[in-house]
Coordinates of C-alpha atoms in Angstrom, one line a residue:
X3 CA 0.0 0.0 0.0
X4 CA 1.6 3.6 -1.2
X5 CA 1.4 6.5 1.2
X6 CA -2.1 7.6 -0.4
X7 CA -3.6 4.8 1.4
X8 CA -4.7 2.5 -1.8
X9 CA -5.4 -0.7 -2.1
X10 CA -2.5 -2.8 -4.8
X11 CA -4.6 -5.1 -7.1
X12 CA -1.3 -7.1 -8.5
X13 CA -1.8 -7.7 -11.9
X14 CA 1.3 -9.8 -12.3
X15 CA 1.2 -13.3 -10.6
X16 CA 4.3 -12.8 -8.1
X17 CA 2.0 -11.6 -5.0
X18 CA 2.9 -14.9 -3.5
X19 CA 6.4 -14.5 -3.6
X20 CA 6.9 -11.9 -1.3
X21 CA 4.8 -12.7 1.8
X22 CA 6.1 -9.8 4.1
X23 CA 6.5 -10.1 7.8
X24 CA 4.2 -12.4 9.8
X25 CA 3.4 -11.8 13.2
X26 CA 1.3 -13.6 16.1
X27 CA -1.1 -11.8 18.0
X28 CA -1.0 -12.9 22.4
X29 CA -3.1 -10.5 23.8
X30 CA -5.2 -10.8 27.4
X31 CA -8.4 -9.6 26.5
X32 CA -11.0 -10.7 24.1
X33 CA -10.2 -8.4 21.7
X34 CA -6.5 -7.5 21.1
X35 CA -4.7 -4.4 22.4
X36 CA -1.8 -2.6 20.9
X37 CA 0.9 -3.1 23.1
X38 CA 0.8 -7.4 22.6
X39 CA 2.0 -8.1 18.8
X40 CA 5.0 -10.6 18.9
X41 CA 6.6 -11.5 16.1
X42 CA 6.4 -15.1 15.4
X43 CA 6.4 -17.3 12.5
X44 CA 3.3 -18.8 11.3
X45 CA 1.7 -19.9 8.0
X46 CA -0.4 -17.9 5.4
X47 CA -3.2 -18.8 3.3
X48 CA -3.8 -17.8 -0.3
X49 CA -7.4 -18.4 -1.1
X50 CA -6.6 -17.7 -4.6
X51 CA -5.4 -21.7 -4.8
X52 CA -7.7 -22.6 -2.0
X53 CA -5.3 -23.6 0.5
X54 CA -6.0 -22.3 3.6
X55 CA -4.0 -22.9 6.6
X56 CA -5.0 -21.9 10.4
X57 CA -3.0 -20.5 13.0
X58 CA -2.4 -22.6 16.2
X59 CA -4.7 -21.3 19.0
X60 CA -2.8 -22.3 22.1
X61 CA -1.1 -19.4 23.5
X62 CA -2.7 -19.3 26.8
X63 CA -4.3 -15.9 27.1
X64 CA -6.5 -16.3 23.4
X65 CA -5.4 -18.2 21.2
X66 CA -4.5 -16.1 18.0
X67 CA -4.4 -15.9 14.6
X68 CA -2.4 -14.7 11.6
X69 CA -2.0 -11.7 10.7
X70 CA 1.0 -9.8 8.3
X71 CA 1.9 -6.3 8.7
X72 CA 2.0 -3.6 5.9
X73 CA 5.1 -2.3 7.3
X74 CA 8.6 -3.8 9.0
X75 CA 7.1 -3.0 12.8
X76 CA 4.7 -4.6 14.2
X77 CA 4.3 -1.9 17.3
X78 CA 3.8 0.9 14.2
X79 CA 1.2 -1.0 13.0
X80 CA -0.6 -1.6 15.7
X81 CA 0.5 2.4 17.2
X82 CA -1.2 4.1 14.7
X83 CA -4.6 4.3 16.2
X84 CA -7.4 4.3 13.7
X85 CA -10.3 6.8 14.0
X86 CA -13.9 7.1 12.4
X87 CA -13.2 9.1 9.1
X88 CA -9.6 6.5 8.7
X89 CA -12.4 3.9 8.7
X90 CA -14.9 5.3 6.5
X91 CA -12.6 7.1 4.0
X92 CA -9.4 4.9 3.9
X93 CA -9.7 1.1 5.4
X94 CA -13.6 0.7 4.5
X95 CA -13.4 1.8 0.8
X96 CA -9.9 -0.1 0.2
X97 CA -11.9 -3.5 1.1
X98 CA -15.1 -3.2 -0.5
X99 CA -13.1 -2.8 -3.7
X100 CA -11.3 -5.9 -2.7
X101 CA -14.7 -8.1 -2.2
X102 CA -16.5 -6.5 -5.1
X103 CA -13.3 -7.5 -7.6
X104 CA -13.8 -11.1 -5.9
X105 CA -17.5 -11.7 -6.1
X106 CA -17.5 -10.1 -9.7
X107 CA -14.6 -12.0 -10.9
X108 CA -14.8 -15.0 -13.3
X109 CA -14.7 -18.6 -11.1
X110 CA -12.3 -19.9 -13.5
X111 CA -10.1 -17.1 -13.7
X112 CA -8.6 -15.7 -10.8
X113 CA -7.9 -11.9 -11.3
X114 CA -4.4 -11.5 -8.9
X115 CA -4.9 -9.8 -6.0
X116 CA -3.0 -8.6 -2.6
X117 CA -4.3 -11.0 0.2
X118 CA -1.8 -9.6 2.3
X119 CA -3.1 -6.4 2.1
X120 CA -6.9 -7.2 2.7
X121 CA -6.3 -9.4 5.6
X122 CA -3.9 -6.7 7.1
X123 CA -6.6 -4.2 7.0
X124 CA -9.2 -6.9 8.4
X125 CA -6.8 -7.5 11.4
X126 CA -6.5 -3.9 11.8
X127 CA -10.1 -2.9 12.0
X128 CA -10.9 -5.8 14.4
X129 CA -7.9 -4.5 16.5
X130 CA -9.0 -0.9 16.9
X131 CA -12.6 -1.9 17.5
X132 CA -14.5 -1.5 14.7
X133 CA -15.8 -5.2 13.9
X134 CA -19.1 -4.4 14.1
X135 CA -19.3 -1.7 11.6
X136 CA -16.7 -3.8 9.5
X137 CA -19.2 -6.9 9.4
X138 CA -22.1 -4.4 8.7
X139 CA -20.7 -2.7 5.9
X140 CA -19.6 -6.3 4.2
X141 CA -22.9 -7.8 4.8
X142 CA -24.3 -4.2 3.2
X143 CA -22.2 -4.8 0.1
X144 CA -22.5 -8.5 -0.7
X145 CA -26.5 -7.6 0.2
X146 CA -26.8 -5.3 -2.6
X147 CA -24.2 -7.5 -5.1
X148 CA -27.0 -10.3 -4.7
X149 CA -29.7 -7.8 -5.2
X150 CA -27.8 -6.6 -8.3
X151 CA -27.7 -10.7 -9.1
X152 CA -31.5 -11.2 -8.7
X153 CA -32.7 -8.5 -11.0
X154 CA -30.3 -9.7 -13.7
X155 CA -32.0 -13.3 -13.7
X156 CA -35.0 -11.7 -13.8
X157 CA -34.5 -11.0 -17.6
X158 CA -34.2 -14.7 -18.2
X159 CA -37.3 -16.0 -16.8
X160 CA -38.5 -15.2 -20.0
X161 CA -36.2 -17.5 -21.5
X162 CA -36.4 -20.8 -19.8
X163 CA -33.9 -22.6 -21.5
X164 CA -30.8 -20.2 -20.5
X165 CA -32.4 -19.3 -16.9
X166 CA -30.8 -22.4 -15.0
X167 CA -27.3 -22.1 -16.9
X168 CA -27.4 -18.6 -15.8
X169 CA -28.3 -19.5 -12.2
X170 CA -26.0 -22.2 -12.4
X171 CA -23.1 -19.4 -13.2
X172 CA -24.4 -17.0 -10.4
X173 CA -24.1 -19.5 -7.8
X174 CA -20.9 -20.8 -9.2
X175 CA -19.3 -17.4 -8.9
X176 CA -20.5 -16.1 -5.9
X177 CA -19.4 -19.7 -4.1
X178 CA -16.4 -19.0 -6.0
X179 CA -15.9 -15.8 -4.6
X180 CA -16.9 -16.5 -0.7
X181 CA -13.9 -19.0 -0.8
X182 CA -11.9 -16.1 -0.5
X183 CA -13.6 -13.8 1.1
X184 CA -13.9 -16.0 4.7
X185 CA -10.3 -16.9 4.5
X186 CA -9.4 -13.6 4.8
X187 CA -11.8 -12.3 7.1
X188 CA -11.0 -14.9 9.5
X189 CA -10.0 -13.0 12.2
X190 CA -13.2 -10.8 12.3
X191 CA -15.0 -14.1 12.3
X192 CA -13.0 -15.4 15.2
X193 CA -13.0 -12.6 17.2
X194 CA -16.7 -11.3 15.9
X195 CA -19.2 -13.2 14.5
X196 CA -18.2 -16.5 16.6
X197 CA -17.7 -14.7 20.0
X198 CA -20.7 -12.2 19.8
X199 CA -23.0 -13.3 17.9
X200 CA -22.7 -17.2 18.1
X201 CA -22.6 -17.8 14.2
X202 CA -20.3 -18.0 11.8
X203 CA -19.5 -16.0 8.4
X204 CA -19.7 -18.4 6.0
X205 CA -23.3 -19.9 7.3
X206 CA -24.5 -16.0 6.6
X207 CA -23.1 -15.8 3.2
X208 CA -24.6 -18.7 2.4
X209 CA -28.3 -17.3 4.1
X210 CA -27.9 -14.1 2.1
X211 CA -27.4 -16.3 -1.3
X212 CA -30.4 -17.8 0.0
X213 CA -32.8 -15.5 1.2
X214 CA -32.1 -12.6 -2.0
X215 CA -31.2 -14.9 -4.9
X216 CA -32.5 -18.5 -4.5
X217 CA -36.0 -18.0 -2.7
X218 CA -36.9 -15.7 -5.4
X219 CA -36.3 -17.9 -7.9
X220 CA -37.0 -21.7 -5.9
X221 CA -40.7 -22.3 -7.7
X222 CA -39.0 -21.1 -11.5
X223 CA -36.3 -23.2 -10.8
X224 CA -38.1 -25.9 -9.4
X225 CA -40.6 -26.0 -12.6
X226 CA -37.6 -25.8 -15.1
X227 CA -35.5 -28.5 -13.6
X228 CA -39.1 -31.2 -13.3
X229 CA -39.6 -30.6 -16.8
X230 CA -35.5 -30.7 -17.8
X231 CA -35.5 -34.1 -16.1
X232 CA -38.4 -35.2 -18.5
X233 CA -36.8 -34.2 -21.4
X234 CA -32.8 -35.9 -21.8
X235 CA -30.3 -33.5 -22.7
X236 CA -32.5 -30.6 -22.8
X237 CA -30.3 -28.9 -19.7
X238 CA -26.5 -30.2 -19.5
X239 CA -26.6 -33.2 -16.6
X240 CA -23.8 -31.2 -15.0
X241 CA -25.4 -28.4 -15.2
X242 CA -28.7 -30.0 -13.4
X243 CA -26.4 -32.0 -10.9
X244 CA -24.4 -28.4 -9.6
X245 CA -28.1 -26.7 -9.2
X246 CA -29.5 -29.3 -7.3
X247 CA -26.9 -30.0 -4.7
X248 CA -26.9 -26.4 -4.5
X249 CA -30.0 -25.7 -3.7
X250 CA -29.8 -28.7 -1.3
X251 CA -26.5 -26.9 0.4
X252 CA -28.7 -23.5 0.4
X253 CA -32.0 -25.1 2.2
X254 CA -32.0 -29.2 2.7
X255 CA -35.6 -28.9 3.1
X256 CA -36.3 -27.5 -0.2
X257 CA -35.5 -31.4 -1.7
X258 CA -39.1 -31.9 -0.5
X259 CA -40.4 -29.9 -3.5
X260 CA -39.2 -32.6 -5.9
X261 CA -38.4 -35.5 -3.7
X262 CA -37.6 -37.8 -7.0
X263 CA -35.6 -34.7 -8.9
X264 CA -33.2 -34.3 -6.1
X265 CA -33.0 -38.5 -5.4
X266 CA -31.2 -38.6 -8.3
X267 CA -28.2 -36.1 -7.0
X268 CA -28.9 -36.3 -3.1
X269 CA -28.7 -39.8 -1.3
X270 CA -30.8 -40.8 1.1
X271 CA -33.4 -38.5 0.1
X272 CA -36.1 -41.0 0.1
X273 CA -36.4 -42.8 3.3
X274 CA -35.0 -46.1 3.4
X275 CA -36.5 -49.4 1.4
X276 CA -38.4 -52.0 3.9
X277 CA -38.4 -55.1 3.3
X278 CA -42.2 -55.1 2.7
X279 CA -41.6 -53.0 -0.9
X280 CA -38.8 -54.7 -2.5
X281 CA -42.2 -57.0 -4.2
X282 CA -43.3 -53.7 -5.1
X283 CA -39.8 -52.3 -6.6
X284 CA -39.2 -55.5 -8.0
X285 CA -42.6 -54.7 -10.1
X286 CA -41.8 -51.6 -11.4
X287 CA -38.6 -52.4 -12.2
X288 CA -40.5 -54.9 -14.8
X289 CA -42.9 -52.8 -16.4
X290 CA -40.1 -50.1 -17.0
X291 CA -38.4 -53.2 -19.5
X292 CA -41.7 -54.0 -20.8
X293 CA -42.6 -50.3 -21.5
X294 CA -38.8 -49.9 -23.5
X295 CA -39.4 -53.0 -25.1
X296 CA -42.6 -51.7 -26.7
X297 CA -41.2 -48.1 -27.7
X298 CA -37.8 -49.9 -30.0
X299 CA -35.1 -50.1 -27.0
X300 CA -33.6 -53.3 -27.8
X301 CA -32.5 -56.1 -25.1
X302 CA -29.7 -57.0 -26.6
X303 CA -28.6 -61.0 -27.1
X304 CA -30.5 -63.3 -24.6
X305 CA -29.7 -66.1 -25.4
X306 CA -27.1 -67.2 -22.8
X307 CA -30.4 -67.0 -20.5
X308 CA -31.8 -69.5 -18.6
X309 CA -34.7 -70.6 -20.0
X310 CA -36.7 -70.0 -17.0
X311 CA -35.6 -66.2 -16.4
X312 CA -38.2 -64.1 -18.2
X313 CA -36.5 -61.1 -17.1

């Protein structure tokens, strides 16, 4: 970060070479205070390749987590006390730019970006006491990203046959994106969202996905993907298979709108076969040959048989 106060988006793909200093965080209260940042060495994690690594929690006061400094002292760091208007006009905007680039950002191409920097800003926010406005203003802004996502599949419902690829991509990316964004707001979980309010971030970016994008859509999608499963081919089975299970991931309960639709992806969404219907399985399973045999599907050779087998 330059003097200014602006956020680096790396556009080369060396950000993972030069990791900075890493530091470990022993402090006596539940929240962290300025004067107890000890160097120490501890892993990072770069969501951009999904590997993300957790620091030990058993120092005895709280057990901490990682953080890396934008400059060579940790005690400058942590010194320069932020206030309101740093917030609002300098931390704040820096990280929404960070998460919009990441929830707008293809899910197969990864746009190169300073995780360093973003999680240094996270960890300094939570330090000087501003989680809560930190977790309101990221709920505020991937609120209004899904809001943004909602209206856009709106202009597909009148095009059935595109509507699920395109929901399929919207959930793709945003899942995509919230890979990242947790790993990096870690410690505001930790010390935030865990602590205070007893939940954890990636459960509520997973309801907001829910409750603004998938809810509005459940009874369209619902329709599309009954009559999809009627006709072969007519949506890609990968396509079907990543919908379903995510819509299963979203809200389990929602596999009772189709229990046989979501069978096919989901086990054990039936309940399980007593030995009372395996008679009645057994029957089914003969009139679906007898019903394939009359519409052309061949049996192939049956003549190694036993003449007593019919089926």
């Amino acid at each position: 970060m330059d003097e200014g106060g602006v956020l680096e988006v790396d556009n080369d793909h060396n950000h993972r070479e030069n990791h900075g200093n890493v530091y470990y965080l022993n402090c006596s209260s539940p929240l962290p205070s300025e004067a107890s940042c000890i160097p120490s060495a501890v892993d990072v994690c770069d969501c951009a390749e999904n590997d993300t690594h957790t620091a030990s929690n058993s120092e005895a006061d709280c057990g901490a987590f990682i953080t890396r400094s934008l400059t060579s002292n940790p005690s400058e760091f942590m010194m320069n006390a932020m206030t309101a208007e740093d917030y609002k006009e300098t931390y704040w905007p820096m990280l929404e730019k960070a998460v919009e680039q990441l929830l707008t950002q293809s899910p197969v191409k990864y746009t190169s970006i300073s995780y360093e920097q973003i999680y240094s800003h996270v960890y300094k926010c939570v330090c000087q006491q501003y989680s809560e406005l930190l977790y309101s203003d990221l709920m505020w802004k991937i609120t209004s990203h899904l809001q943004q996502v909602c209206l856009d599949l709106q202009v597909h419902d009148n095009r059935p046959e595109s509507f699920v690829e395109n929901f399929n991509l919207a959930f793709t990316q945003y899942m995509a994106a919230i890979q990242c964004i947790i790993p990096v707001f870690i410690y505001m979980n930790k010390f935030y969202i865990e602590t205070k309010l007893n939940r954890d971030l990636k459960d509520d970016l997973m309801d907001l996905f829910s409750a603004h994008v998938a809810e509005k859509h459940i009874c369209t999608l619902i329709s599309l993907l009954k009559k999809a499963d009627a006709i072969p081919f007519q949506v890609k089975p990968s396509t079907m298979a990543s919908v379903v299970k995510g819509l299963y991931a979203l809200r389990p309960d929602w596999a009772q709108l189709a229990p046989s639709l979501f069978s096919r992806f989901i086990p054990q969404i039936h309940p399980p076969v007593l030995e009372s219907d395996v008679l009645l399985y057994a029957a089914q399973d003969r009139k679906l040959q007898t019903e394939l045999s009359l519409n052309g599907f061949s049996r192939c050779d049956q003549s190694r048989k036993r003449a007593s087998e019919e089926y």
